[in-house]
PDB file of C-alpha atoms in Angstrom:
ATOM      1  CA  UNK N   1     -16.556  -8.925  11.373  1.00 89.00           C
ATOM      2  CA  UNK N   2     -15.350 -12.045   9.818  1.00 94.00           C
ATOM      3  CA  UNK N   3     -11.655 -12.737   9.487  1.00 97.00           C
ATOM      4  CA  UNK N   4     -10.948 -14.757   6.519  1.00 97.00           C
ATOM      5  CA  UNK N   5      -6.925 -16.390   5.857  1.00 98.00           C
ATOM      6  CA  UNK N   6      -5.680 -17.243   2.141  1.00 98.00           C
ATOM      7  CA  UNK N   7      -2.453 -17.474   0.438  1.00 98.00           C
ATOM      8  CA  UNK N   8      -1.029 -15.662  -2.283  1.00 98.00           C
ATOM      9  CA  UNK N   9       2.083 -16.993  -4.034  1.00 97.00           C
ATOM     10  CA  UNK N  10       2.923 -18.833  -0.927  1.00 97.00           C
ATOM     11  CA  UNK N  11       2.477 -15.707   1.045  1.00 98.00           C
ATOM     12  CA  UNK N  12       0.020 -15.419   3.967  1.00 98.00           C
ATOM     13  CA  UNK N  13      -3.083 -13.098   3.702  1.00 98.00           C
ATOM     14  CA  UNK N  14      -5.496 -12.185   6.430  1.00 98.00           C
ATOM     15  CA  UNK N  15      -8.773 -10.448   5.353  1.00 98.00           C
ATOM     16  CA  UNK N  16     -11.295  -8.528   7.838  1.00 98.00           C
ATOM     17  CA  UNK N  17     -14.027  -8.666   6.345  1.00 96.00           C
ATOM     18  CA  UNK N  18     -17.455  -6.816   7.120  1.00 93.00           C
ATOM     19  CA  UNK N  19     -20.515  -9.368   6.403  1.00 82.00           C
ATOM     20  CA  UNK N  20     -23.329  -8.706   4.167  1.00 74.00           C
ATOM     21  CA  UNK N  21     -26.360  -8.638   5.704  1.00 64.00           C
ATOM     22  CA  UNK N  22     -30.136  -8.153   3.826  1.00 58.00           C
ATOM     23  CA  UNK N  23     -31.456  -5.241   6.238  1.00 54.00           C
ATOM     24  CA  UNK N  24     -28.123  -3.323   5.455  1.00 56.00           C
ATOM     25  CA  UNK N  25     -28.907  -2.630   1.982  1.00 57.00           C
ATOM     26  CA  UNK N  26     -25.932   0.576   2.186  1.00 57.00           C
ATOM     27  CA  UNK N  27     -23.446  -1.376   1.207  1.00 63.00           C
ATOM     28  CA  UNK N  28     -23.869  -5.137  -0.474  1.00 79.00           C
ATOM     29  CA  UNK N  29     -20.416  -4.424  -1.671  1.00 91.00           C
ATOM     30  CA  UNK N  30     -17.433  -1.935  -0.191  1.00 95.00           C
ATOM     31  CA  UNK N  31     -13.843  -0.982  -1.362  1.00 97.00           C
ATOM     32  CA  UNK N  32     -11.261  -2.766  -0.220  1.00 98.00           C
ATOM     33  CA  UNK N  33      -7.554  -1.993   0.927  1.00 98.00           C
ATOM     34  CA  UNK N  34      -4.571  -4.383   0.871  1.00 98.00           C
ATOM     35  CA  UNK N  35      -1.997  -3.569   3.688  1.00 98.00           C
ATOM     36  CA  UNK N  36       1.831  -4.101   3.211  1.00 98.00           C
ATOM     37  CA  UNK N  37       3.948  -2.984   6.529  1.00 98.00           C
ATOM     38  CA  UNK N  38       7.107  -1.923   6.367  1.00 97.00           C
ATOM     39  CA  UNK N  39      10.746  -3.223   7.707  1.00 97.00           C
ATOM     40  CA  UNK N  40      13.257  -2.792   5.708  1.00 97.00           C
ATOM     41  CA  UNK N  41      12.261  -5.665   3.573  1.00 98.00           C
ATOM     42  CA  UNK N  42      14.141  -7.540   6.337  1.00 97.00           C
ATOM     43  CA  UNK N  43      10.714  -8.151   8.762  1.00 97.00           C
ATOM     44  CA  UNK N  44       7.047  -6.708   9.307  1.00 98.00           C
ATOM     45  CA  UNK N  45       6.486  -4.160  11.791  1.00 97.00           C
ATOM     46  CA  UNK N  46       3.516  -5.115  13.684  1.00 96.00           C
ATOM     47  CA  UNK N  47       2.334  -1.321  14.142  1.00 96.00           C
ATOM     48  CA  UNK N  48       1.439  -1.344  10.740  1.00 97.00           C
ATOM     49  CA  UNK N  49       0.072  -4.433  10.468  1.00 97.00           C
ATOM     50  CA  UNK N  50      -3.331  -5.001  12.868  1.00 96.00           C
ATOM     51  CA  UNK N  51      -3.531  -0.864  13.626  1.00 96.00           C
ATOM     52  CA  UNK N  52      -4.005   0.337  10.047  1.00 97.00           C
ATOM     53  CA  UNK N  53      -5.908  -2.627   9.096  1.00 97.00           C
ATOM     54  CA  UNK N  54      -7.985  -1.926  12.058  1.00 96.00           C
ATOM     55  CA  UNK N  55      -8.129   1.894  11.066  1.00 97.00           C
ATOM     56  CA  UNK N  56      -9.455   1.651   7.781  1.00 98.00           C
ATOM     57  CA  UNK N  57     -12.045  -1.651   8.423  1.00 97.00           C
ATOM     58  CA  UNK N  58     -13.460   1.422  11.196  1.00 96.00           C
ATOM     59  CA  UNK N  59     -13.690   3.891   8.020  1.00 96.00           C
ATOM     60  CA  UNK N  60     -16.335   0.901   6.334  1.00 94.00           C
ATOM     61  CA  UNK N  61     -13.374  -1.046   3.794  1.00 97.00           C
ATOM     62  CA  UNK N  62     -12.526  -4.647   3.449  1.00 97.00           C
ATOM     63  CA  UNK N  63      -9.164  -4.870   4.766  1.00 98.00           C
ATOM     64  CA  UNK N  64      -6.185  -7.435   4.191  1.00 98.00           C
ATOM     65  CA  UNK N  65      -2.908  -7.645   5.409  1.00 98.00           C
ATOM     66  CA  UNK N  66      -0.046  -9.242   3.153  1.00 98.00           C
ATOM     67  CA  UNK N  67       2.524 -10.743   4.888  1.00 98.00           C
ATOM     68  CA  UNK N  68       4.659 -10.756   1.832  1.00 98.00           C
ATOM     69  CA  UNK N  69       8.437 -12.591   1.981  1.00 98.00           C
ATOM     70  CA  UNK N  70      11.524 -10.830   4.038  1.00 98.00           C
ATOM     71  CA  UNK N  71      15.079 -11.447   4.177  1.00 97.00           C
ATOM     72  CA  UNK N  72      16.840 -13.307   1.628  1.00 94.00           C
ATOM     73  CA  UNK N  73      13.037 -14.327   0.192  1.00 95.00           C
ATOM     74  CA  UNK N  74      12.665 -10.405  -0.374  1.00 97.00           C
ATOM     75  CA  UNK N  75      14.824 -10.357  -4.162  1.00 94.00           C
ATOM     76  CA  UNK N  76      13.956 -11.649  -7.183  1.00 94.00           C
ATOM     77  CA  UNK N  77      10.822  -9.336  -7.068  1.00 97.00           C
ATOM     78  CA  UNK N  78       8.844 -12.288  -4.862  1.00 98.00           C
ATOM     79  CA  UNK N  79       7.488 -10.085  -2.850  1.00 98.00           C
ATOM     80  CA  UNK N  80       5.916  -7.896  -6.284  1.00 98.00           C
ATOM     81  CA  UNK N  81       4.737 -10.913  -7.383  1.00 98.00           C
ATOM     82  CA  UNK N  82       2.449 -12.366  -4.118  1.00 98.00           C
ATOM     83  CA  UNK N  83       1.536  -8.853  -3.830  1.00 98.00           C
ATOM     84  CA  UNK N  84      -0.028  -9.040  -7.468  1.00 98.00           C
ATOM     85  CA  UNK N  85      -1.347 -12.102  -6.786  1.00 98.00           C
ATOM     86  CA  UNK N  86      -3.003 -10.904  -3.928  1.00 98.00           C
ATOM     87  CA  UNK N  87      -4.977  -8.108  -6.126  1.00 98.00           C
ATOM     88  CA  UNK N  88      -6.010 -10.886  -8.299  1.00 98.00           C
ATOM     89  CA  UNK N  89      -7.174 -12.800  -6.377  1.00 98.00           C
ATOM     90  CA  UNK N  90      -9.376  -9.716  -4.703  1.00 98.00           C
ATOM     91  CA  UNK N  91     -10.995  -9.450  -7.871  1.00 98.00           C
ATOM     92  CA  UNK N  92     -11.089 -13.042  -8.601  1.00 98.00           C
ATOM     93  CA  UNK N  93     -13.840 -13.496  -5.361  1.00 98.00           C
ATOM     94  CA  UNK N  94     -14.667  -9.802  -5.261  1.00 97.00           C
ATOM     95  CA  UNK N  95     -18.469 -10.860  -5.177  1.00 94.00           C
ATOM     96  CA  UNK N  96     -17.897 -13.282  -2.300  1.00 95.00           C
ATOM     97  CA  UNK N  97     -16.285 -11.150  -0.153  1.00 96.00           C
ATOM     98  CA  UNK N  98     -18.446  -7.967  -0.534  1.00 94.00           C
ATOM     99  CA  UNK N  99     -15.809  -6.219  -3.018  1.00 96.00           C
ATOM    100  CA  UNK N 100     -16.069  -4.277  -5.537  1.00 96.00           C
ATOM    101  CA  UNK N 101     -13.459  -5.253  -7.699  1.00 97.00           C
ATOM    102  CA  UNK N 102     -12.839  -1.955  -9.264  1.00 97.00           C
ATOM    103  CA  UNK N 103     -12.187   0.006  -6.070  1.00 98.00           C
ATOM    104  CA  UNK N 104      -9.367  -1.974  -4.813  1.00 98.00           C
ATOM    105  CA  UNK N 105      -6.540   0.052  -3.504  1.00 98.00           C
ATOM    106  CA  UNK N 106      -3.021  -0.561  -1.813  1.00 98.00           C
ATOM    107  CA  UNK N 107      -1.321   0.828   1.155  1.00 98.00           C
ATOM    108  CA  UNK N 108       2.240   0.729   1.550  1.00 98.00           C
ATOM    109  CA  UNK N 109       4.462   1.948   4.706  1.00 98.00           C
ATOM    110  CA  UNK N 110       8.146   2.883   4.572  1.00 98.00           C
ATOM    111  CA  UNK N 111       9.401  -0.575   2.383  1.00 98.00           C
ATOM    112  CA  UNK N 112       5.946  -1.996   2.309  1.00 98.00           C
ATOM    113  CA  UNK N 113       5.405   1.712   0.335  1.00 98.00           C
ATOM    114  CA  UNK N 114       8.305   0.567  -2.136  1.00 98.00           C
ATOM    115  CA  UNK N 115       5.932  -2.465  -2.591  1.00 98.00           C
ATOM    116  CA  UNK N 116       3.156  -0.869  -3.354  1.00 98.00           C
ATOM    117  CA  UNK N 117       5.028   1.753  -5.487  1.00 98.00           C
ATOM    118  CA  UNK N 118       6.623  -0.813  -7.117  1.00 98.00           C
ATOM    119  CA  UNK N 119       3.023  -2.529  -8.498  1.00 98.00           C
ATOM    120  CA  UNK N 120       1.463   0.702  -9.403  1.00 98.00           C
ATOM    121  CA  UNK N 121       4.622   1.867 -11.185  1.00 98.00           C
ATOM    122  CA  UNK N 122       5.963  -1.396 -12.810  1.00 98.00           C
ATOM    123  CA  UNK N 123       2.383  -3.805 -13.709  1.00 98.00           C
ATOM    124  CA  UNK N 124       2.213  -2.476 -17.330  1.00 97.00           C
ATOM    125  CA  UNK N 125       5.747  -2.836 -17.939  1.00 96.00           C
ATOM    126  CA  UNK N 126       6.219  -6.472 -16.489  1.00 97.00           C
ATOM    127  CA  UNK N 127       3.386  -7.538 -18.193  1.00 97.00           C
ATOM    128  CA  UNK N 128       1.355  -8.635 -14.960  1.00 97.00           C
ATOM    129  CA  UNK N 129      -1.935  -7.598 -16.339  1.00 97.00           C
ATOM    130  CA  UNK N 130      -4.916  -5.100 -15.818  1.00 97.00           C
ATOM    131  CA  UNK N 131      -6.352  -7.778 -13.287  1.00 98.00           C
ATOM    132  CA  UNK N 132      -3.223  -7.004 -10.934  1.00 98.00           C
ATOM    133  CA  UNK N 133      -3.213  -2.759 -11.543  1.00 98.00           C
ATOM    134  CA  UNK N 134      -4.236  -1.305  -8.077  1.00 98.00           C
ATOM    135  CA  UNK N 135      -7.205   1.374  -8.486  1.00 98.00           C
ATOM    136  CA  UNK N 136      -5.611   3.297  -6.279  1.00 98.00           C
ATOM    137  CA  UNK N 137      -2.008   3.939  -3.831  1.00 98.00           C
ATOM    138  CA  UNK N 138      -1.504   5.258  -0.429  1.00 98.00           C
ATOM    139  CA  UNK N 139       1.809   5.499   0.091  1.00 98.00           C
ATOM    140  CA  UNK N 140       3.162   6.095   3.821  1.00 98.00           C
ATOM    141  CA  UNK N 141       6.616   7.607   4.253  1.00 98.00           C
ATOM    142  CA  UNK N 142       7.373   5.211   0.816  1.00 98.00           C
ATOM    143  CA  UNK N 143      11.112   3.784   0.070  1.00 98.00           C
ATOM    144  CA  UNK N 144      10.994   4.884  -3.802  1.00 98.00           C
ATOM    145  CA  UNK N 145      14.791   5.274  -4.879  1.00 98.00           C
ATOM    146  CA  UNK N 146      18.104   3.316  -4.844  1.00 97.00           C
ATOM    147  CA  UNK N 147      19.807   6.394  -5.530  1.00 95.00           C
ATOM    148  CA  UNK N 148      21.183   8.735  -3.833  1.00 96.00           C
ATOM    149  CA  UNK N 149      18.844   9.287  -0.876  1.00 95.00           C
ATOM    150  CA  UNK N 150      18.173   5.553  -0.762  1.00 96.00           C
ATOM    151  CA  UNK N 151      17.031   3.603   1.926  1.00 96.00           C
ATOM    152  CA  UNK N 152      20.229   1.306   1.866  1.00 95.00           C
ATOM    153  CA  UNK N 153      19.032  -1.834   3.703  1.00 96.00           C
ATOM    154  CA  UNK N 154      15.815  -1.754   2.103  1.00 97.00           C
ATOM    155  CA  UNK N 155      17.676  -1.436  -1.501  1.00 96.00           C
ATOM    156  CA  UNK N 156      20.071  -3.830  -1.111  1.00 96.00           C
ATOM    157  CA  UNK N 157      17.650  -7.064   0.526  1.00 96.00           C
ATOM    158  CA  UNK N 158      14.640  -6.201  -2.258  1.00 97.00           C
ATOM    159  CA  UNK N 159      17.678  -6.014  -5.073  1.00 96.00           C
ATOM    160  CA  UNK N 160      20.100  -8.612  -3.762  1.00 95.00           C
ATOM    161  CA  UNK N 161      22.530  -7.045  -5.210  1.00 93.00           C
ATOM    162  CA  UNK N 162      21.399  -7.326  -9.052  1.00 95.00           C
ATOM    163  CA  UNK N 163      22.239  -3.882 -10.622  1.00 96.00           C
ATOM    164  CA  UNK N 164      19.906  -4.444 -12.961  1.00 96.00           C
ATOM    165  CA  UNK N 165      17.071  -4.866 -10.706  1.00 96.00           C
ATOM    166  CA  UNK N 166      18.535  -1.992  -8.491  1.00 97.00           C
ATOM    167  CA  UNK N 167      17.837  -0.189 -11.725  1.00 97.00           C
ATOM    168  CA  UNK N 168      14.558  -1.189 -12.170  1.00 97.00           C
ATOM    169  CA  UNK N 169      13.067  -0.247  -8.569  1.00 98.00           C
ATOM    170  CA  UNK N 170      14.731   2.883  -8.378  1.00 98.00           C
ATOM    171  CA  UNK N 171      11.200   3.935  -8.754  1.00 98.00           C
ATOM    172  CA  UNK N 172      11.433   7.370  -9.459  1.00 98.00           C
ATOM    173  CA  UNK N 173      12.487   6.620 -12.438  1.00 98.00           C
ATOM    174  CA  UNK N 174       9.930   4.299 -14.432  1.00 98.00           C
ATOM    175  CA  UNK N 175       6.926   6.182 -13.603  1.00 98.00           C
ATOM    176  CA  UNK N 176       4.311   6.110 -16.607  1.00 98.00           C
ATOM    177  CA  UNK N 177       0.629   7.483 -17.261  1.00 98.00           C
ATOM    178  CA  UNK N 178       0.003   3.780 -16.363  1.00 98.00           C
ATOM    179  CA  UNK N 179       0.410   4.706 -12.580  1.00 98.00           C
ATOM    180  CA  UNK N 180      -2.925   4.297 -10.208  1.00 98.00           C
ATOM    181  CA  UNK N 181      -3.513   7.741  -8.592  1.00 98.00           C
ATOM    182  CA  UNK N 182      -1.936   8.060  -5.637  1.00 98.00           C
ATOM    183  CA  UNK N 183      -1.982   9.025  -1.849  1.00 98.00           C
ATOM    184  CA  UNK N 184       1.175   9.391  -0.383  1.00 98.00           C
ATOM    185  CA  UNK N 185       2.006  11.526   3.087  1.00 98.00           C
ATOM    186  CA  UNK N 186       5.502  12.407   4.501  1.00 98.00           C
ATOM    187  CA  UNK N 187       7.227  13.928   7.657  1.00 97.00           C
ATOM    188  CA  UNK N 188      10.119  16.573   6.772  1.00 96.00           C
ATOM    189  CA  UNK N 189      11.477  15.119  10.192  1.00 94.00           C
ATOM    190  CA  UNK N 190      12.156  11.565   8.507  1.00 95.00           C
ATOM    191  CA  UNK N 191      16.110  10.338   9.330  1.00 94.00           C
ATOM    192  CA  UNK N 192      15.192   7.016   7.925  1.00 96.00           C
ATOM    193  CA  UNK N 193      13.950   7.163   4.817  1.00 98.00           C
ATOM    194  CA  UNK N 194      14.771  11.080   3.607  1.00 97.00           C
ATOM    195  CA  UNK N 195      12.037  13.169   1.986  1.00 97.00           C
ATOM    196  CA  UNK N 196      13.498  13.323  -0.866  1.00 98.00           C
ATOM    197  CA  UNK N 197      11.984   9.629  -1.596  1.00 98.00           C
ATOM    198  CA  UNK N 198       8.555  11.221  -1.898  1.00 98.00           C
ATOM    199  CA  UNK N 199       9.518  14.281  -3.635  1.00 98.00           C
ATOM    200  CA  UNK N 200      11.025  12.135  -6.387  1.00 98.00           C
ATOM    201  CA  UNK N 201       8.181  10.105  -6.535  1.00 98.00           C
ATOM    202  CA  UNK N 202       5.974  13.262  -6.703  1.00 98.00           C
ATOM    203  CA  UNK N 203       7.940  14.970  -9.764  1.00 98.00           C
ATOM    204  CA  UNK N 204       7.650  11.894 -11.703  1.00 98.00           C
ATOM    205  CA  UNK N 205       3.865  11.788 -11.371  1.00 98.00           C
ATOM    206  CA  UNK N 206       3.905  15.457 -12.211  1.00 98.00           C
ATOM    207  CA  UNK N 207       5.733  14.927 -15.713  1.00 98.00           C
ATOM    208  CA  UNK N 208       3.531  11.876 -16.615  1.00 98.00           C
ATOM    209  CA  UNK N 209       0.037  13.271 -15.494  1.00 98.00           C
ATOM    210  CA  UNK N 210      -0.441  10.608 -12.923  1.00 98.00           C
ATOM    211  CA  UNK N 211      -3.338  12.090 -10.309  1.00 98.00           C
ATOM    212  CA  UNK N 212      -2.101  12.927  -6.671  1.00 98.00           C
ATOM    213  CA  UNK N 213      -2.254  14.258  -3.802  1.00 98.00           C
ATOM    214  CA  UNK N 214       0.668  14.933  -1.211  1.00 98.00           C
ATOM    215  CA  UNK N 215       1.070  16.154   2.200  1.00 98.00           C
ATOM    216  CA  UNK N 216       4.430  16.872   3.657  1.00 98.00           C
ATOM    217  CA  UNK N 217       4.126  17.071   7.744  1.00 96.00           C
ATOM    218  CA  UNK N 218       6.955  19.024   9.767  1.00 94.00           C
ATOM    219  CA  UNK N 219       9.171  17.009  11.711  1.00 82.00           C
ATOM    220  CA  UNK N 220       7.703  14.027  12.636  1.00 89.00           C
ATOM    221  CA  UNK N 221       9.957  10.800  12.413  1.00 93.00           C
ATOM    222  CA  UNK N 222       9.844   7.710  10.388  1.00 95.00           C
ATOM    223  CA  UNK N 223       7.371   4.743  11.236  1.00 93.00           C
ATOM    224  CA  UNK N 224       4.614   6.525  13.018  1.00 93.00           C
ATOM    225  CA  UNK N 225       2.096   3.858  11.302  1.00 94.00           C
ATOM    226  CA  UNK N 226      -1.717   5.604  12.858  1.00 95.00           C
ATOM    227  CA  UNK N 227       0.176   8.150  15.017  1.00 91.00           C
ATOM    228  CA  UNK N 228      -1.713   6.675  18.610  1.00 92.00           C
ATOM    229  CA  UNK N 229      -0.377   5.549  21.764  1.00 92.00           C
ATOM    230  CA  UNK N 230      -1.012   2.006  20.931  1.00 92.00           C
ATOM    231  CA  UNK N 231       1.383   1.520  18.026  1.00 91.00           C
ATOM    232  CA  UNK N 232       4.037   4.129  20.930  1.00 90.00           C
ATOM    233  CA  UNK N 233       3.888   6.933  18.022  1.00 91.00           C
ATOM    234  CA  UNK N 234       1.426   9.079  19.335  1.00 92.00           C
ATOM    235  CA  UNK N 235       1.145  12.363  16.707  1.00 89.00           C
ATOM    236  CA  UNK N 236      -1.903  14.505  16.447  1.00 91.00           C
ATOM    237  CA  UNK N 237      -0.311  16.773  14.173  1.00 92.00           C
ATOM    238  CA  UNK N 238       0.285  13.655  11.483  1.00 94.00           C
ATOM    239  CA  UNK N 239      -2.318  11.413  12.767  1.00 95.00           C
ATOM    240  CA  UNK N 240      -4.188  13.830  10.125  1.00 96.00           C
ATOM    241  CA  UNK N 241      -3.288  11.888   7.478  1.00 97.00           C
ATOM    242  CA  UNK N 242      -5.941   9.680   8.339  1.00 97.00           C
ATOM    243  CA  UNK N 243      -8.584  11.629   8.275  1.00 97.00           C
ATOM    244  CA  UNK N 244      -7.272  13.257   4.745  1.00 98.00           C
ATOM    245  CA  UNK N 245      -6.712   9.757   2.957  1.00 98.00           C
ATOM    246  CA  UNK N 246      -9.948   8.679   3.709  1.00 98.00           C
ATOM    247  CA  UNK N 247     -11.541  11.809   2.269  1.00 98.00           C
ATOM    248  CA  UNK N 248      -9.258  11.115  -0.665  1.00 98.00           C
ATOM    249  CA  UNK N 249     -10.148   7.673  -1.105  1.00 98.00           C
ATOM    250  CA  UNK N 250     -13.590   7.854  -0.652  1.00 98.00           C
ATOM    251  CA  UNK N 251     -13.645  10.577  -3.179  1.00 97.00           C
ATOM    252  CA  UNK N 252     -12.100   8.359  -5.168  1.00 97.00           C
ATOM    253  CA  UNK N 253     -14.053   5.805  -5.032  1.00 97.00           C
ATOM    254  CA  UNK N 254     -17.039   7.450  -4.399  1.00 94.00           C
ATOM    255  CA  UNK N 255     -17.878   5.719  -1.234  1.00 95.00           C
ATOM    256  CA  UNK N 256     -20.183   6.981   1.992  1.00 90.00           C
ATOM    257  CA  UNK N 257     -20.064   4.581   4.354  1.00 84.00           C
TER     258      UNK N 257
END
């Protein structure tokens, strides 16, 4: 496996990427899956970083990690912008790097889920382009609201402050038929960011006809990343979402590695 390191926006990309080779006719191209971590917004946890990357390049897909801009560099929607970027730029060298540049999906944990949420929900209405629309979501234990169940670190560093964008990435809320279908997983058990996040999220793709599927685990806690002793969350009960998200995805799109 090759590891290849752009930038997007300014913002640092790493990509693991499997190598063509002529007697593995299978696959001379492969889906691939941009990684956002969570942390508030503030920092990037590194157990969802390297482990789901890791994860998923095991499963057969081009993988890339985005390590998109925290702290005070989090507002002004920078961080929705590189992201974009990043998808662009996927499809931009999609034959050079083994993609195919209509199977390119985005996973998102805890803020890095607002991230992604934010891209599949808002690309239409900021005008960013079909060339930045993910094909697809996962969304892991997803920041979606500024309301009332918000997460209120994440809300206030991705907003700074602005009402109006506070508005505007209260998620829930500007969900269209635009939306990529979408993956997105949950534990009841979640004293971080509540539940509710994903149920709004959930309702809203219900009204608007948006495809997707939803699993809800018991308990559990928040940032559980791949649910194994090496990221310290170890889950088998959740660790299932793995194994369901890749059956979703590859449904999707319509990949046997």
């Amino acid at each position: 496996m090759q590891v290849v390191k752009f930038k997007a926006n300014g913002a640092p990309v790493t990509l693991y990427l499997h190598e063509d080779h002529d007697r593995l006719a299978a696959h001379k191209t492969r889906p691939a899956l941009i990684i956002c971590a969570g942390g508030c917004y503030r920092w990037l946890s590194p157990r969802e970083k390297d482990p789901a990357a890791l994860a998923f390049a095991a499963m057969g897909y081009q993988t890339l990690l985005l390590e998109y801009s925290t702290g005070e560099r989090a507002s002004a929607l920078r961080p929705l912008h590189e992201l974009a970027e990043t998808v662009r730029i996927v499809r931009e060298r999609a034959k050079e790097w083994h993609i195919e540049p209509q199977h390119v999906g985005v996973l998102g944990f805890s803020a890095g889920g607002h991230l992604a949420a934010s891209l599949g929900v808002l690309w239409h209405e900021l005008g960013l382009g079909e060339a930045c629309r993910p094909d697809a979501l996962v969304l892991s234990y997803p920041v979606i609201t500024t309301g009332e169940f918000a997460h209120r670190e994440s809300a206030e560093l991705v907003t700074g402050g602005d009402p109006a964008l506070r508005a505007m990435l209260s998620l829930e809320n500007h969900v269209t038929a635009h939306m990529p279908p979408t993956f997105v997983w949950h534990c009841t058990g979640d004293e971080s960011v509540p539940v509710e996040n994903t149920l709004l999220l959930t309702t809203a793709m219900q009204r608007m006809g948006v495809p997707y599927e939803c699993h809800l685990f018991s308990g559990g806690a928040h940032g559980i990343s791949v649910c194994t002793q090496e990221v310290e969350t170890p889950n088998a009960a959740c660790a299932a979402w793995l194994g369901l998200c890749r059956t979703w995805l590859n449904d999707r799109f319509q990949f046997t590695p």
